[in-house]
Short mmCIF file of C-alpha atoms and ligand atoms in Angstrom, two decimals:
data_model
loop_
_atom_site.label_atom_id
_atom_site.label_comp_id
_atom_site.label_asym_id
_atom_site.label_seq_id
_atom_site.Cartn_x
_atom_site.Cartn_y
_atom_site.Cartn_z
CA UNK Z 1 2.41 57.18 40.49
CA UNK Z 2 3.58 57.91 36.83
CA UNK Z 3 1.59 56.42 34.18
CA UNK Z 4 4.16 56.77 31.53
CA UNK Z 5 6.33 54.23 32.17
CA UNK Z 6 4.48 50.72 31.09
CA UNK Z 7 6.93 48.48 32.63
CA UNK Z 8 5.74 48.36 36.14
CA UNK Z 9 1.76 48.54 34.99
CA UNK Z 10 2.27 45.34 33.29
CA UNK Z 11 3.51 44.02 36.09
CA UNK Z 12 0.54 44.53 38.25
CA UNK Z 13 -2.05 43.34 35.38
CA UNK Z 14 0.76 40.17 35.30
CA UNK Z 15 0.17 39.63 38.77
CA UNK Z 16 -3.50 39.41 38.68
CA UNK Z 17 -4.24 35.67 38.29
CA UNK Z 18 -7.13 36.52 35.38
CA UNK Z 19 -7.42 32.93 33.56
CA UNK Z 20 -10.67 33.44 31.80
CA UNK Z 21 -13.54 34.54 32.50
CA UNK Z 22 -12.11 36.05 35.89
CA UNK Z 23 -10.57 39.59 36.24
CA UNK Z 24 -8.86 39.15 39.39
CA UNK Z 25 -8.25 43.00 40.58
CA UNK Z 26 -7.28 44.00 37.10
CA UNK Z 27 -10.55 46.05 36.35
CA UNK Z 28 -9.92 47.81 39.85
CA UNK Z 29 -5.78 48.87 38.92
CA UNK Z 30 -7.25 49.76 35.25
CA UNK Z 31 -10.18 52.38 36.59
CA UNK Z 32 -7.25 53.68 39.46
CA UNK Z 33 -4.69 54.18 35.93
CA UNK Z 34 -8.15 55.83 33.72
CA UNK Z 35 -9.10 57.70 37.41
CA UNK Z 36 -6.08 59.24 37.61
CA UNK Z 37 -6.23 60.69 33.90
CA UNK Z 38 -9.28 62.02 34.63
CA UNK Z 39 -11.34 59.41 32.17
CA UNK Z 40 -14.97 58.46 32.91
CA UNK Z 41 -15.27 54.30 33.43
CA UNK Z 42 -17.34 51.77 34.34
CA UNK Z 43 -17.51 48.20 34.88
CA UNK Z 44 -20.02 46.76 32.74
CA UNK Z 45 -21.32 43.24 32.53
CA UNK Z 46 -23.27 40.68 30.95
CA UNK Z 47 -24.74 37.38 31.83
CA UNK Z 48 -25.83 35.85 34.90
CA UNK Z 49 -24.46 33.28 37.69
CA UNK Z 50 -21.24 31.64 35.97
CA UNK Z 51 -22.03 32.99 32.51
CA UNK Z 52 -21.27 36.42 33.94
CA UNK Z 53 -18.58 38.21 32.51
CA UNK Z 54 -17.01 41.71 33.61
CA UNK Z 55 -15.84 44.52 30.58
CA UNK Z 56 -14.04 47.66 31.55
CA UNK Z 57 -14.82 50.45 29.51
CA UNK Z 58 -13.29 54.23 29.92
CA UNK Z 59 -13.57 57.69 27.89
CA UNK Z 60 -12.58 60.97 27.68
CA UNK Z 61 -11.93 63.88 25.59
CA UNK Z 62 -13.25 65.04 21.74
CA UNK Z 63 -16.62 66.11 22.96
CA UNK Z 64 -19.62 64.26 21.13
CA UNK Z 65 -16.77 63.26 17.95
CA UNK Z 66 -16.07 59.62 17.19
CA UNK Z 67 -13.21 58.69 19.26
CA UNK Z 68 -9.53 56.41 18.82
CA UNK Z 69 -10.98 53.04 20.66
CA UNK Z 70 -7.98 51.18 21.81
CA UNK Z 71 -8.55 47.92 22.84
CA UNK Z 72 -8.23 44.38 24.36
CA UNK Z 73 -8.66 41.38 27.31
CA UNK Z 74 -7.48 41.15 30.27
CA UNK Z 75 -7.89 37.31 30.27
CA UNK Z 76 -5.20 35.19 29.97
CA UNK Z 77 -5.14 31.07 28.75
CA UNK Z 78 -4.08 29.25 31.23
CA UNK Z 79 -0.71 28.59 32.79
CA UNK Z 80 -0.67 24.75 32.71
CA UNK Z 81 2.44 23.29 34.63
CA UNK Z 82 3.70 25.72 36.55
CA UNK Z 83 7.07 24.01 37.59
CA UNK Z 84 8.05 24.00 34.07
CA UNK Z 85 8.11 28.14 33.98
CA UNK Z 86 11.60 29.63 35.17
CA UNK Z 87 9.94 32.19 36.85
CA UNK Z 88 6.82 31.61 38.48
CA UNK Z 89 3.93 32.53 35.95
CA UNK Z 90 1.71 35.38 37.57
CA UNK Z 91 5.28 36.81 39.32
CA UNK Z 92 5.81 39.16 36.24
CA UNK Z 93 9.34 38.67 37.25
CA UNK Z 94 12.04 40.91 35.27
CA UNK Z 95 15.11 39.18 34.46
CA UNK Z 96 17.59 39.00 30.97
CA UNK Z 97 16.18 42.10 29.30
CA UNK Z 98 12.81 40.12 29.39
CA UNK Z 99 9.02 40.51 30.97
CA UNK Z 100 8.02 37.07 32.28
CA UNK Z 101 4.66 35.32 32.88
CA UNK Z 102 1.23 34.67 31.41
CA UNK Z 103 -0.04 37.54 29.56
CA UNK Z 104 3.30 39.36 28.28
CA UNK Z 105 2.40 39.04 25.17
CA UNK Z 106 -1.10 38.19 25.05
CA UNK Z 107 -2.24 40.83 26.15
CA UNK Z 108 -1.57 42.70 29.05
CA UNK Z 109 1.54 44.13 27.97
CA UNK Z 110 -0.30 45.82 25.19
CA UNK Z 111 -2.78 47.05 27.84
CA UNK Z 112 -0.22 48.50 29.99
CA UNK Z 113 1.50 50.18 27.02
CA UNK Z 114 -2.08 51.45 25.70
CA UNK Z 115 -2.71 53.32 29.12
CA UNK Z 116 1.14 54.59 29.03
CA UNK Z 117 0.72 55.96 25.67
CA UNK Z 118 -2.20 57.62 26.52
CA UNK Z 119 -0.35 59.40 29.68
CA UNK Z 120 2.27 60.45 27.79
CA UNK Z 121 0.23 62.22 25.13
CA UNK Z 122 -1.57 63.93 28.16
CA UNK Z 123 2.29 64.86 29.64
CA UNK Z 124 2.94 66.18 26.46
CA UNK Z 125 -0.09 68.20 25.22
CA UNK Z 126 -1.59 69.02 28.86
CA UNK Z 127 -5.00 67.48 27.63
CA UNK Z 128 -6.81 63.84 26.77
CA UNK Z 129 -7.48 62.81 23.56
CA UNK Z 130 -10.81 61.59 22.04
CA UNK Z 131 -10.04 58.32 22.66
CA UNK Z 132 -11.73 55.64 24.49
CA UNK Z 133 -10.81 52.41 26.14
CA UNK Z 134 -12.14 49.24 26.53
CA UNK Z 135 -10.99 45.68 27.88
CA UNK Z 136 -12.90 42.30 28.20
CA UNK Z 137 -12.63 39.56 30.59
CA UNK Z 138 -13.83 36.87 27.92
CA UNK Z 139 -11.91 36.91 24.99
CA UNK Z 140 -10.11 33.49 25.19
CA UNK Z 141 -13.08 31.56 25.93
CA UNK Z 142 -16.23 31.60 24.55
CA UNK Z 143 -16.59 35.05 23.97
CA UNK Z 144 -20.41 35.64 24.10
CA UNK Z 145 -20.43 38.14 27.07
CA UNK Z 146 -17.62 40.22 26.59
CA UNK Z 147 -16.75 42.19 23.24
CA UNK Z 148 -19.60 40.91 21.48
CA UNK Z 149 -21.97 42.49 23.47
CA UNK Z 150 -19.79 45.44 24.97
CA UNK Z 151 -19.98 47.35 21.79
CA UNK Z 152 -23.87 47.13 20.72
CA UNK Z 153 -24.25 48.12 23.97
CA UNK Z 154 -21.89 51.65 23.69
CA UNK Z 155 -22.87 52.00 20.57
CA UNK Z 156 -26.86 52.63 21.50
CA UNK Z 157 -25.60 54.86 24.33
CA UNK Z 158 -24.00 57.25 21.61
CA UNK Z 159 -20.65 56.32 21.92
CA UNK Z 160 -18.67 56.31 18.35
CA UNK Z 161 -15.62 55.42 17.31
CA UNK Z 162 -13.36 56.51 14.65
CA UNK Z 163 -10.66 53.49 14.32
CA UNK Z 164 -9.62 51.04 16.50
CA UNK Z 165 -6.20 49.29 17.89
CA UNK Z 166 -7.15 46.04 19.24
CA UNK Z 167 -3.39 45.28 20.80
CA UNK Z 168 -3.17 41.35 19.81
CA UNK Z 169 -0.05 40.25 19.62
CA UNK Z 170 0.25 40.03 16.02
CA UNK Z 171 3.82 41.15 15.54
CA UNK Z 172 6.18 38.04 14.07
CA UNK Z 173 10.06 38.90 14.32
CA UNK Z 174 10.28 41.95 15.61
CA UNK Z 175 6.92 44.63 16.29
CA UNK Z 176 5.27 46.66 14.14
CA UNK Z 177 5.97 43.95 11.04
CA UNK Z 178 3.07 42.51 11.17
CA UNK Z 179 -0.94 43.95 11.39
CA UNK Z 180 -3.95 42.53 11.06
CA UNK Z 181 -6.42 44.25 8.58
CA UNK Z 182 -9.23 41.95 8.27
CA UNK Z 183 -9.93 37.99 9.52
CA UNK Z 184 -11.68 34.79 7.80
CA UNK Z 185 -14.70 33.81 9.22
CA UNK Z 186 -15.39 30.89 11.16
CA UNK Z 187 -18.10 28.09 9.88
CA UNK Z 188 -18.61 25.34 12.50
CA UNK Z 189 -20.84 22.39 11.90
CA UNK Z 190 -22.15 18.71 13.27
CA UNK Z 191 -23.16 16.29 10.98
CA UNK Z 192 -25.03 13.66 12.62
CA UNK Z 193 -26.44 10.53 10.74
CA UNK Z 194 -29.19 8.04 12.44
CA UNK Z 195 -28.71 4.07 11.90
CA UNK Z 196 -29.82 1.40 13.81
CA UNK Z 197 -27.72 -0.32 16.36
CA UNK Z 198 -27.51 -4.38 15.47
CA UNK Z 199 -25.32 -7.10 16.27
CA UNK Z 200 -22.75 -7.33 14.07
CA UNK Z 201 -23.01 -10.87 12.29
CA UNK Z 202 -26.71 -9.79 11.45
CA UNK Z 203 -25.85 -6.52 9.44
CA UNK Z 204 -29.36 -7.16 7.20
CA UNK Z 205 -31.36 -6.54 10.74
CA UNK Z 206 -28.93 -3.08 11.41
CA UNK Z 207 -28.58 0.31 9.19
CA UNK Z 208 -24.81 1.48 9.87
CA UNK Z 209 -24.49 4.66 10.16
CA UNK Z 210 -20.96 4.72 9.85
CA UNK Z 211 -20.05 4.48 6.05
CA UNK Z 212 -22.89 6.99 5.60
CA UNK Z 213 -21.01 9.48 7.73
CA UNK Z 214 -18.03 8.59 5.77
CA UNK Z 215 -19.30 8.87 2.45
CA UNK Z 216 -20.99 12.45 3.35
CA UNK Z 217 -17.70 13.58 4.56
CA UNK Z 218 -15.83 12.47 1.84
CA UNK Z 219 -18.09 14.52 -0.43
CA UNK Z 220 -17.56 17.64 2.00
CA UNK Z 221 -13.79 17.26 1.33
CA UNK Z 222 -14.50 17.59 -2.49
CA UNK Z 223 -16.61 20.92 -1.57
CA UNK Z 224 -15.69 23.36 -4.46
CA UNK Z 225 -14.39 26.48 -2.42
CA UNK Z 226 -11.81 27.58 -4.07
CA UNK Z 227 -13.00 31.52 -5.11
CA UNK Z 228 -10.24 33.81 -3.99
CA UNK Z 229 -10.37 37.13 -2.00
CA UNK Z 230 -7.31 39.75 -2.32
CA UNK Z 231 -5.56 39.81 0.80
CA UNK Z 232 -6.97 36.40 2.19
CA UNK Z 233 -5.47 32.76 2.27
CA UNK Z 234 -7.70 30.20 0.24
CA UNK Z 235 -10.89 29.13 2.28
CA UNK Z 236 -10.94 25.56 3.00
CA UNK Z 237 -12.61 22.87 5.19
CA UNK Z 238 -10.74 20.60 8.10
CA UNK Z 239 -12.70 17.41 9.77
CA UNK Z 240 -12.08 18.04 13.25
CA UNK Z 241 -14.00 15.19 14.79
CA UNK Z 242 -15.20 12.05 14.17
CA UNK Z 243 -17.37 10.43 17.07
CA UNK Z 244 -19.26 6.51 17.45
CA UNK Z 245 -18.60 6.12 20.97
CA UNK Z 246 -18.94 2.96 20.47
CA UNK Z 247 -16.73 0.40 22.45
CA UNK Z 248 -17.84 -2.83 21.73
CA UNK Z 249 -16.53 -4.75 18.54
CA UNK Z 250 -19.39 -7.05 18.32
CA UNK Z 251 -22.42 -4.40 18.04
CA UNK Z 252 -23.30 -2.27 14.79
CA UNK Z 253 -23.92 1.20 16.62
CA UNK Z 254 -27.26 3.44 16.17
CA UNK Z 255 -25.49 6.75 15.37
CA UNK Z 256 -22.10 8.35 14.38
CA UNK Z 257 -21.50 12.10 14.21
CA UNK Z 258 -18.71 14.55 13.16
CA UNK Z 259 -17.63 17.82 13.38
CA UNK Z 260 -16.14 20.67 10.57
CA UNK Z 261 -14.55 23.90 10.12
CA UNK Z 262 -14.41 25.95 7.74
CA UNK Z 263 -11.89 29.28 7.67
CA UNK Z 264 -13.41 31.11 4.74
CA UNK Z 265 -12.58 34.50 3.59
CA UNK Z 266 -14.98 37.14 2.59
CA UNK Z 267 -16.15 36.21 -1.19
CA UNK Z 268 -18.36 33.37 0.94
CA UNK Z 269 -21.20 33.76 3.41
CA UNK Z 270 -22.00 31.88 6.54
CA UNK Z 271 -25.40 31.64 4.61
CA UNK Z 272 -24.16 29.97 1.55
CA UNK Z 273 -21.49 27.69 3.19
CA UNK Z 274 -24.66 26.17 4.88
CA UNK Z 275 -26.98 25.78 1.62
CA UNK Z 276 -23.57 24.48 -0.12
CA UNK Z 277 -22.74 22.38 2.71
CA UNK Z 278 -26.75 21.32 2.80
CA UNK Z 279 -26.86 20.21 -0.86
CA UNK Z 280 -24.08 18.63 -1.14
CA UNK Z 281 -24.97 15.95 1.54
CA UNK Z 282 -28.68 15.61 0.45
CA UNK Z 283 -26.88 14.52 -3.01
CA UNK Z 284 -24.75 11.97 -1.05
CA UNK Z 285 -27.24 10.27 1.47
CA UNK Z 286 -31.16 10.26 2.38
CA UNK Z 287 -32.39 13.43 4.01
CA UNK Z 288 -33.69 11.58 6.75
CA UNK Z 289 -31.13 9.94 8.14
CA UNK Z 290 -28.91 12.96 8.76
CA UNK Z 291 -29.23 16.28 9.94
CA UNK Z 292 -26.41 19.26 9.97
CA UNK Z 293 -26.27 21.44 13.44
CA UNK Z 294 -24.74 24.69 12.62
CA UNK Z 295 -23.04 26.41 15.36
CA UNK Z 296 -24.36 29.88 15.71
CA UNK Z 297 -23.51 32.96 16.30
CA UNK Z 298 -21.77 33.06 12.83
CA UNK Z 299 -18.32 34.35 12.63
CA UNK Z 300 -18.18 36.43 9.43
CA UNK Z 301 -15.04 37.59 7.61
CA UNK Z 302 -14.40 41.00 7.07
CA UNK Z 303 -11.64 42.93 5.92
CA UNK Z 304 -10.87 46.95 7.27
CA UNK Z 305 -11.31 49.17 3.93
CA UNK Z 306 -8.28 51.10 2.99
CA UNK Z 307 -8.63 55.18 3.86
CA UNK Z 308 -6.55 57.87 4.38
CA UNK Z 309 -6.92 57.19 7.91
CA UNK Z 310 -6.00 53.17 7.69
CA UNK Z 311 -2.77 54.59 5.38
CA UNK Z 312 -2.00 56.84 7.65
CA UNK Z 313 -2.15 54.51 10.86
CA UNK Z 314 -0.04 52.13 8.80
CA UNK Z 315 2.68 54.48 7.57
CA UNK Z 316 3.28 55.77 11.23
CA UNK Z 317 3.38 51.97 12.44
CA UNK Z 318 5.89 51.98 10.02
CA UNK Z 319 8.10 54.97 10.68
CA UNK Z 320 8.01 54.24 14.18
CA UNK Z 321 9.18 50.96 14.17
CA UNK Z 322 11.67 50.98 11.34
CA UNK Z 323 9.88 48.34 9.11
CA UNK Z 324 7.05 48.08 6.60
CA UNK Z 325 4.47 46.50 8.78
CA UNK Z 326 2.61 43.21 6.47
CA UNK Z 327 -0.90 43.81 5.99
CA UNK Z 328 -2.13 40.31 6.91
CA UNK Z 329 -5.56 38.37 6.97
CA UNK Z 330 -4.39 35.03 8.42
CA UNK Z 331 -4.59 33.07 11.81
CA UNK Z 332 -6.76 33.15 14.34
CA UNK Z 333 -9.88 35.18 15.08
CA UNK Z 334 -9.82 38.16 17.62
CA UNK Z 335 -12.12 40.54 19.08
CA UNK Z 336 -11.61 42.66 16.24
CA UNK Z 337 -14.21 40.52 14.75
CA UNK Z 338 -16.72 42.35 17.25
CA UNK Z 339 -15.21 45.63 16.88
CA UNK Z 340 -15.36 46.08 12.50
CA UNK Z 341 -18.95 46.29 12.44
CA UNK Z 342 -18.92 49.46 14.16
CA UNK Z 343 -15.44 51.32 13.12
CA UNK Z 344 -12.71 50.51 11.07
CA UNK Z 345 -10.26 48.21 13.41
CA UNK Z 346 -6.72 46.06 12.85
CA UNK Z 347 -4.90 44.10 15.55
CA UNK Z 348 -1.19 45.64 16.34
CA UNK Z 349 0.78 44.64 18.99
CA UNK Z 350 4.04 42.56 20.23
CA UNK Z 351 5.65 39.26 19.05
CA UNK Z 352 3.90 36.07 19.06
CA UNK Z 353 6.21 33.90 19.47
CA UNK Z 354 5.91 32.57 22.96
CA UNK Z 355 2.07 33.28 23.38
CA UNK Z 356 -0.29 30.77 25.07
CA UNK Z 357 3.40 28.67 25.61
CA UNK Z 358 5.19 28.43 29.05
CA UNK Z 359 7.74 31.43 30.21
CA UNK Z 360 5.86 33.43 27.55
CA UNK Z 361 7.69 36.86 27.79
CA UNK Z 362 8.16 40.32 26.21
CA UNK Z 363 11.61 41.98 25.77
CA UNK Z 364 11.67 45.03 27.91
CA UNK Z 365 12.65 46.80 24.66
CA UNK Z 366 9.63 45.64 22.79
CA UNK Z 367 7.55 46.76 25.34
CA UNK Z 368 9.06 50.35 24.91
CA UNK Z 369 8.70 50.16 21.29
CA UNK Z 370 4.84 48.97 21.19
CA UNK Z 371 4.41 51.73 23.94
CA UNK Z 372 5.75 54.14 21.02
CA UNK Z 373 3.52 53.09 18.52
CA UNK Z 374 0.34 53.59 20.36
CA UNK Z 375 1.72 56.98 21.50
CA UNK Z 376 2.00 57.99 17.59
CA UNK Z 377 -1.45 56.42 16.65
CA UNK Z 378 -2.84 58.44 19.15
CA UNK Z 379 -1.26 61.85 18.24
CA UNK Z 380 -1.92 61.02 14.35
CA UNK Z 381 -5.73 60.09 15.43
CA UNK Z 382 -6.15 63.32 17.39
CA UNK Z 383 -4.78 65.12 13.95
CA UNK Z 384 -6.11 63.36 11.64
ZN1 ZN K 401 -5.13 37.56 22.82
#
């Protein structure tokens, strides 16, 4: 079979059912594609019993020299209704100049186009480059056993990397016009605050906890955080929660909780927002009737320093796909987040637009086109 052609490998990832954390035969049609180029891979995994999570990883070429990592997951969000879609979702079906099903855009397209780009650089130079590959099965979940271990673990058995694609779909109108060169971090946080539970007409024999909670969260909506960072959308902080549980009118309950967010960008640490976060309340209310639960692992911001490389990964986005690709910093996290700590990385790949929505789909020409512009960040990699 000819790898060069990313229209029918989609397909087959497509038609593996892989809602997170399962795989569903897409590992085994990725090492037949990497086989077949003559790459080394391996399944590699992490946790245990339903925790476990499978990551694809395959290399070749460039000898011991840090190598182009292109990468992504092969989980996709899943399909809700599925009499709603106009094609079935996992039936990759091709129909009005259009790829349709879960995963077109988010991601698998980009993984079929990765492994066609990398055939046709081998069909046109008779060799592999130094490139690697690697694909999780946890990216849309919670995202402790996939990325976020998969590299630590390369990187202490030698393997380096030069730059990497992660192939989000981070495109807006049409692809290549938008890239993603850096992300906020994410701060996550329960504030909990003890009272005690009373009957309503005898407040004096309760402590609500209630217009504590509100009080300390009013304060957290007056946090200063307002220092910029070039490149990055103001950090700020959304309530996302607020929980009593308590459904009877007539009783004063013993505890309330909620829960924040904050996107920040990089001029803040995870480390600060907490001792901010920390004396602000202790100025509000009595130490020891609330405590803060931070939600750990941190996410950190980061953003991808410019080099000649990064310019010159940009500028071929760019003459490939006929516009000036945005050098953005907002959204959503990605794996990327994983990846910068070990080699400069930015997200590039299709249109948004339809992703995590029923009949997501890719036009069969942006397909081609993304296909392209891995094909030329490969050969400009293996120049550079
Ligand atoms: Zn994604």
């Amino acid at each position: 079979m000819t790898l060069t052609n990313p229209l029918p490998l989609a397909q087959q990832l497509m038609r593996c059912p892989s809602i997170t954390p399962r795989e569903a035969g897409c590992f085994a049609l990725l090492r037949q594609w990497f086989d077949q180029l003559g790459f080394t891979s391996d399944v590699i995994s992490f946790g245990d019993g339903d925790a476990r999570v499978d990551n694809f990883f395959a290399h070749a070429g460039g000898g011991d020299h840090p190598k182009l990592l292109l990468s992504g997951h092969i989980d996709v969000v899943p399909t809700g209704d599925e009499t709603l879609w106009t094609y079935p979702p996992f039936s990759a079906t091709v129909a009005d100049g259009y790829l349709w099903g879960r995963g077109a855009c988010d991601m698998k397209s980009s993984l079929a186009a990765m492994v066609a780009a990398v055939a046709r650089h081998k069909q046109t130079y008779g060799k592999n480059p130094p490139l690697a590959f690697a694909a999780t099965s946890d990216e849309e979940g919670i995202a402790i056993n996939g990325t976020a271990k998969l590299l630590p673990h390369l990187a202490a058995r030698g393997h380096t990397f030069g730059f990497c694609i992660n192939g989000e779909p981070t495109s807006n109108r049409v692809v290549g016009d938008t890239v993603k060169v850096g992300r906020r971090g994410s701060f996550s946080a329960t504030l909990h605050v003890q009272g005690r539970q009373g009957h309503v007409a005898y407040p004096q024999l309760a402590q609500n906890p209630v217009p504590v909670l509100l009080n300390l969260l009013q304060a957290l909506r007056h946090l200063p955080l307002d220092k910029p960072f070039a490149q990055f959308p103001p950090t700020h902080l959304e309530i996302t929660s607020i929980d009593v549980g308590n459904p009877a009118r007539n009783v004063i309950p013993a505890t309330a909780s909620a829960n924040v967010n904050i996107r920040y960008n990089p001029a803040y640490t995870h480390d600060e927002l907490t001792e901010m976060i920390q004396a602000m309340l202790a100025r509000i209310a009595d130490k020891n009737i609330f405590s803060l639960h931070v939600v750990t692992p941190p996410t950190p911001a980061f953003i991808t320093q410019n080099t000649p490389l990064l310019e010159k990964m940009i500028a071929t986005i760019a003459r490939t796909a006929g516009v000036t690709p945005a050098l953005s910093t907002d959204g959503g996290t990605s794996d990327a987040r994983f990846i910068q700590a070990f080699c400069p990385v930015i997200d590039c790949g299709p249109t948004n637009a339809t992703i995590h929505q029923t009949n997501e789909r890719i036009a069969l020409t942006d397909l081609e086109k993304i296909t392209e512009i891995y094909a030329a960040m490969i050969d400009v990699f293996t120049r550079h």
